[in-house]
Tab-separated table of C-alpha atoms in Angstrom:
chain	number	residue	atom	x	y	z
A	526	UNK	CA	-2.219	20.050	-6.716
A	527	UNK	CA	-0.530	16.917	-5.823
A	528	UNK	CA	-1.731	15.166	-2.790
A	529	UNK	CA	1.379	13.294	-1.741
A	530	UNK	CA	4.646	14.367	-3.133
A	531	UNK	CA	7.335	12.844	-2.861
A	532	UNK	CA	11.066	13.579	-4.307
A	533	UNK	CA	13.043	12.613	-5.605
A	534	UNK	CA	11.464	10.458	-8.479
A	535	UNK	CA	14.812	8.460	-8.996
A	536	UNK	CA	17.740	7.836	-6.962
A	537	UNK	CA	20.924	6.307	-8.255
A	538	UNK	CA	23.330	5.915	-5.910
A	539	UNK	CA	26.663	4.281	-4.816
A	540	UNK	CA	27.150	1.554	-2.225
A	541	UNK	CA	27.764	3.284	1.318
A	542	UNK	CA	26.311	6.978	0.955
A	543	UNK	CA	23.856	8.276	2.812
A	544	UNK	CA	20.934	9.730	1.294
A	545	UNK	CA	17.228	11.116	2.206
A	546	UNK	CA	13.427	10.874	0.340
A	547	UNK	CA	11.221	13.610	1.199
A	548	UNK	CA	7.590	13.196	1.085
A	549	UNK	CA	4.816	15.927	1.951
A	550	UNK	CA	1.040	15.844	2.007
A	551	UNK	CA	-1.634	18.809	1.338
A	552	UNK	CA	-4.653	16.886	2.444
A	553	UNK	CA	-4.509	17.691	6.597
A	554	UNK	CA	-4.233	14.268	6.833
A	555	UNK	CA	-3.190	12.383	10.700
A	556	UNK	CA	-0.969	9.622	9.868
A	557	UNK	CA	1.832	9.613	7.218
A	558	UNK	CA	3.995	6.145	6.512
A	559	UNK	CA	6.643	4.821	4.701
A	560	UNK	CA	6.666	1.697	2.294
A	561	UNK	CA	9.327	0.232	0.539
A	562	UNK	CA	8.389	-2.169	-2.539
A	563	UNK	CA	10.909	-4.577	-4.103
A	564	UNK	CA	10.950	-6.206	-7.105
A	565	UNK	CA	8.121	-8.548	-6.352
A	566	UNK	CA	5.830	-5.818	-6.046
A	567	UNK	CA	5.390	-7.055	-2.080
A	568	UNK	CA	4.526	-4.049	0.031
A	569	UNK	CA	6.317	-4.090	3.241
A	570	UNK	CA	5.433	-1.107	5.518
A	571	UNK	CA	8.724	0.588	7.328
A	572	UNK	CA	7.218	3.043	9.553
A	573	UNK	CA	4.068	4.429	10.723
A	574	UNK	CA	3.866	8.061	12.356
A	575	UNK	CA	0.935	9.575	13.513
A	576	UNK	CA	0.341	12.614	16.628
A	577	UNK	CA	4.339	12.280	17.311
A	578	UNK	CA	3.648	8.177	18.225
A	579	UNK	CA	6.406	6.540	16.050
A	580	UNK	CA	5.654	2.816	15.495
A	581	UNK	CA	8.849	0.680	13.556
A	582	UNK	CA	8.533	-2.222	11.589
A	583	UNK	CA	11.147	-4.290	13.464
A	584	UNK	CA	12.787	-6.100	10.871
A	585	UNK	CA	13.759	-2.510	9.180
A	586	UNK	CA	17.649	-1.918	9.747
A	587	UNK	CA	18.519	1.132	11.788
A	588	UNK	CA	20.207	2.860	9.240
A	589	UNK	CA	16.581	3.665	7.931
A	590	UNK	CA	15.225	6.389	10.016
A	591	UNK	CA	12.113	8.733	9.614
A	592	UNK	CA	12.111	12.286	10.155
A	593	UNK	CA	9.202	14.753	10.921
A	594	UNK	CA	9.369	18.234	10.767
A	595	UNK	CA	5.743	18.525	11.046
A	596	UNK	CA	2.303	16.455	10.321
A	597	UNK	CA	2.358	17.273	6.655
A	598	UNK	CA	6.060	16.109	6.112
A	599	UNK	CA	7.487	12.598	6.959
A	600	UNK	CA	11.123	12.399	5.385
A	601	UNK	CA	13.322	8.998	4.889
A	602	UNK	CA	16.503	9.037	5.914
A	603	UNK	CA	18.864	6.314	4.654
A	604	UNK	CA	22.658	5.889	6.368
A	605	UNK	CA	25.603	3.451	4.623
A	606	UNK	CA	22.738	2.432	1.402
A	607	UNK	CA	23.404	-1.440	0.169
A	608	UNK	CA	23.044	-3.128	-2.746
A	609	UNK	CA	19.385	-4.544	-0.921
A	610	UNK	CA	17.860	-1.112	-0.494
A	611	UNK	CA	16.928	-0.931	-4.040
A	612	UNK	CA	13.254	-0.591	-4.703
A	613	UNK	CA	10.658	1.534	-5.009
A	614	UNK	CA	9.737	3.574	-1.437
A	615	UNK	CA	5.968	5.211	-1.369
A	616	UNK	CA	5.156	7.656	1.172
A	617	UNK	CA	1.158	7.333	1.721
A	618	UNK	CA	-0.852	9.043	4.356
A	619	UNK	CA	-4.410	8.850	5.552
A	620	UNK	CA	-6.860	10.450	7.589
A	621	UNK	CA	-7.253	8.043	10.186
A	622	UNK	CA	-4.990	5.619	11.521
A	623	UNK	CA	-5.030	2.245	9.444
A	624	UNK	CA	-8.434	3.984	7.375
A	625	UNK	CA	-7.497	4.157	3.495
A	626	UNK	CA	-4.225	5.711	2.008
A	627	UNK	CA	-3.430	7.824	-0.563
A	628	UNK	CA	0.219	7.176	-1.756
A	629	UNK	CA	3.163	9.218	-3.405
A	630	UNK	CA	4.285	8.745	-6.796
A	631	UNK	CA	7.361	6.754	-5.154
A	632	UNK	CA	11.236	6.959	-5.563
A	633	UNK	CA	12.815	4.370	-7.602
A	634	UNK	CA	15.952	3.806	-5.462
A	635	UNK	CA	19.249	2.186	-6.857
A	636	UNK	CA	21.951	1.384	-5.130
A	637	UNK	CA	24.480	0.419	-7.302
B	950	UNK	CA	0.538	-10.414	14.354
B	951	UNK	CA	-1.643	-10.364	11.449
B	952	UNK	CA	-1.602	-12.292	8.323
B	953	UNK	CA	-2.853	-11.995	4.965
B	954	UNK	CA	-3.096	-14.502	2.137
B	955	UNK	CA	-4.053	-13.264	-1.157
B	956	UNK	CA	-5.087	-15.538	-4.001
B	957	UNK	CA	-4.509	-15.899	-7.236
B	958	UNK	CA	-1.203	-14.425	-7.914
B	959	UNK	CA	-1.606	-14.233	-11.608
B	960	UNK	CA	-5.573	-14.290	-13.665
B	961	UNK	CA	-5.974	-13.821	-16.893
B	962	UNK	CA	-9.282	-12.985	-18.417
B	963	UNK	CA	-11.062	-11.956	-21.531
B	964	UNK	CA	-12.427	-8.796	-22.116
B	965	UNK	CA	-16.156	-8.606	-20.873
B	966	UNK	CA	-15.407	-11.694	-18.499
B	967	UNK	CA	-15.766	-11.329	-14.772
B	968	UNK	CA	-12.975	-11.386	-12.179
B	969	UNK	CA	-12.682	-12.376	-8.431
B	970	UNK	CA	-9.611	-11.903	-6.177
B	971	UNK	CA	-9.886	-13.412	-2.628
B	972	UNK	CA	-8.206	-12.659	0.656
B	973	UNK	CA	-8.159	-14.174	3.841
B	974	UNK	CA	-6.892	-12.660	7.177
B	975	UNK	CA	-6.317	-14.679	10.300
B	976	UNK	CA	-6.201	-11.751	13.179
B	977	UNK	CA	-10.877	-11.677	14.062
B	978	UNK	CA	-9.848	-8.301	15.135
B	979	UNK	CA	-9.471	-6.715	12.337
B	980	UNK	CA	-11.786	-4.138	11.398
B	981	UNK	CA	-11.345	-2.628	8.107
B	982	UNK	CA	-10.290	-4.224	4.349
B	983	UNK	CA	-9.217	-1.674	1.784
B	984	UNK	CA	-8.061	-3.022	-1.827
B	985	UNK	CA	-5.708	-1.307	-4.147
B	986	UNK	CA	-5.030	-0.782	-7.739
B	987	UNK	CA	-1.470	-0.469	-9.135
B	988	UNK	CA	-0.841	0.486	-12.955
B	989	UNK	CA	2.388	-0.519	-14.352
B	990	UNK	CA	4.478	2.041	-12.590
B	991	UNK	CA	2.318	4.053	-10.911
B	992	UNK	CA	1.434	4.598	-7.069
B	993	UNK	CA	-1.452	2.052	-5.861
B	994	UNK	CA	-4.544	3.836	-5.476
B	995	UNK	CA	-7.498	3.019	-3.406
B	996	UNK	CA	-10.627	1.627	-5.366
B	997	UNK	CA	-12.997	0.373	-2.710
B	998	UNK	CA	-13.313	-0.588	0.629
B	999	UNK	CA	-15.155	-2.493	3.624
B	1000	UNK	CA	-15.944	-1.979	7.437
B	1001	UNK	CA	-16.447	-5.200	9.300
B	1002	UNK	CA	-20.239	-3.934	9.766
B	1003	UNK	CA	-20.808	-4.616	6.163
B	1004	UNK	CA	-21.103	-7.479	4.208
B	1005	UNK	CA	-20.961	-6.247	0.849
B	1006	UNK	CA	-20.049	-2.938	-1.451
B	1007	UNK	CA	-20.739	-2.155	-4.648
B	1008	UNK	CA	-19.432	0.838	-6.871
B	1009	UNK	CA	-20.034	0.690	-10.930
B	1010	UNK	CA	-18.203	-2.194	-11.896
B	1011	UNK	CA	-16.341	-2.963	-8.952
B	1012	UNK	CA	-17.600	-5.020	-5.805
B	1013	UNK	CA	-16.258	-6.359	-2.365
B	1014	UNK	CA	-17.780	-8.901	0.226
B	1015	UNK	CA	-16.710	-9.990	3.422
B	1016	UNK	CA	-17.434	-12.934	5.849
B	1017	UNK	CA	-16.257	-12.171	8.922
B	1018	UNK	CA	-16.719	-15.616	10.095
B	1019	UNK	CA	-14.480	-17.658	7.559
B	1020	UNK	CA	-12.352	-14.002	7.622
B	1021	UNK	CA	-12.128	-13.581	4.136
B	1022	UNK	CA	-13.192	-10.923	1.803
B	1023	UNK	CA	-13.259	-11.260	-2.110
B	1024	UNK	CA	-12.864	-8.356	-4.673
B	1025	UNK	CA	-15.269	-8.128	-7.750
B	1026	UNK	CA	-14.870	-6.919	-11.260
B	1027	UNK	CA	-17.472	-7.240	-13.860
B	1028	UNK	CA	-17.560	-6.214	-17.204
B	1029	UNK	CA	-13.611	-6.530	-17.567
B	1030	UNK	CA	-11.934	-3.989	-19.364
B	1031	UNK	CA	-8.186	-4.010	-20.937
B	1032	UNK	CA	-7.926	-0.811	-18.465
B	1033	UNK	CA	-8.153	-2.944	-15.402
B	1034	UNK	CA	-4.544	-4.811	-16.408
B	1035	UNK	CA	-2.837	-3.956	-12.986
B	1036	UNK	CA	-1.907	-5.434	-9.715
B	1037	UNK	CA	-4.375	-5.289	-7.112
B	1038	UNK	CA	-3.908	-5.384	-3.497
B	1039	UNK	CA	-5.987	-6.383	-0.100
B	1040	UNK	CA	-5.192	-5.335	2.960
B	1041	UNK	CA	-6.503	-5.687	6.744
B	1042	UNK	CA	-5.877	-3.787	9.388
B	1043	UNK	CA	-7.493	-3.067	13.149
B	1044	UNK	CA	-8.575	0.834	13.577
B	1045	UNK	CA	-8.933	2.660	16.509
B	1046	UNK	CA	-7.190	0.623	19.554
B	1047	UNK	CA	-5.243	-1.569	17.187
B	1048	UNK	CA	-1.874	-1.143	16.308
B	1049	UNK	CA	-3.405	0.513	12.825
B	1050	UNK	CA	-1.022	-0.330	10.235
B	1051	UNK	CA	-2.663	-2.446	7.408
B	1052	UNK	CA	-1.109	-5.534	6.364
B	1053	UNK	CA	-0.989	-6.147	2.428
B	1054	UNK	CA	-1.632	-8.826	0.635
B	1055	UNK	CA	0.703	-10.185	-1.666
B	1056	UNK	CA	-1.070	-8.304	-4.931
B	1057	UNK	CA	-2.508	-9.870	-7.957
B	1058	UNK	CA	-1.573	-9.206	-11.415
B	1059	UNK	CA	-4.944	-9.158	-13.602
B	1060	UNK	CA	-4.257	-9.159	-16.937
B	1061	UNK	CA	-7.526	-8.377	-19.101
B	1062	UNK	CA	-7.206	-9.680	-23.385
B	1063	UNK	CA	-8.674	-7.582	-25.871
């Protein structure tokens, strides 16, 4: 069984449309977040979501927004994509807030 | 906010050879130091970590330390392998009261020759 799944794998898309990552976790685990890595390798976190509390990274654009059916899902939402959202996203979670994460496989996102 | 510096960016090493990766962090609040391993393609993983009532941890091969006073903690490989060629990460991050989200380092690409 796959502790953090996320899907899609890869994402090609074009300038402008709107598209969404899911991610889901079987280990009961709290806190669920969202990275995005670019081409660097630099991982920048987006958002954080643990017992409903939503915490942003500020300097994420508003057209990024998380979605949470319930503790084991946190979904990425992504309105009007450009050419700068391409890179790799990883869903993680962990047990306890800020305690050690295990991560998705990630989505290779291109925006093209 | 807090900050983390992660040095080098690049080390190449023989096989068999020893490797060190440092970090420093400026925020004294932080609390807990995690470090990553990231294959070519694949998802980081976590390999070892420290709480900031330890000073060192060992497991096989693998090693951290921490000095809370000069806030920097140092990862460990002995015994180098062509299997630990990957990017490694630090991190830092305040539990419990904090605001809880790590902060990465930078990553270091270790390349181990056969």
């Amino acid at each position: 069984d796959t502790a953090v799944s996320q899907t899609p794998k890869y994402l090609v898309t074009q300038m402008g449309n709107d598209k969404s990552i899911k991610c889901e976790q079987n280990l009961g685990h709290d806190t669920m977040y969202w990275y995005k890595q670019d081409s660097k390798k630099f991982l920048k976190i987006m958002f954080s979501y643990n017992n409903k509390e939503l915490i942003i990274n500020e300097t994420v654009p508003n057209r990024f927004s998380p979605k949470s059916p319930d503790k084991a899902h946190l979904n990425l939402h992504i309105n009007s994509l450009e050419l700068g959202d391409s890179a790799v996203y990883f869903c993680a979670s962990s047990q306890e807030a800020g305690y050690g994460y295990t991560f998705g496989s990630g989505t290779r996102l291109t925006v093209v | 906010g807090e900050n983390v510096e992660q040095h080098p960016s690049t080390l190449s090493v023989q096989e068999g050879d020893s490797a060190v990766i440092k970090c420093t962090y400026s925020d004294s609040a932080s609390n807990y130091f995690p470090w990553y391993k990231q294959e070519l393609g694949k998802r980081p993983q976590l390999i070892i970590d420290i709480r900031s009532n330890v000073g060192e941890k060992k497991d096989q091969r693998i090693a951290v330390t921490l000095n809370k006073t000069a806030k920097h903690f140092s990862l460990h490989i002995t015994e180098t392998q062509p299997e630990d060629s990957a990017v490694y990460f630090c991190a830092a991050s305040i539990t419990a009261g904090g605001s809880y989200i790590p902060t990465f380092g930078r990553g270091t690409s270790l390349i181990v020759h056969p």
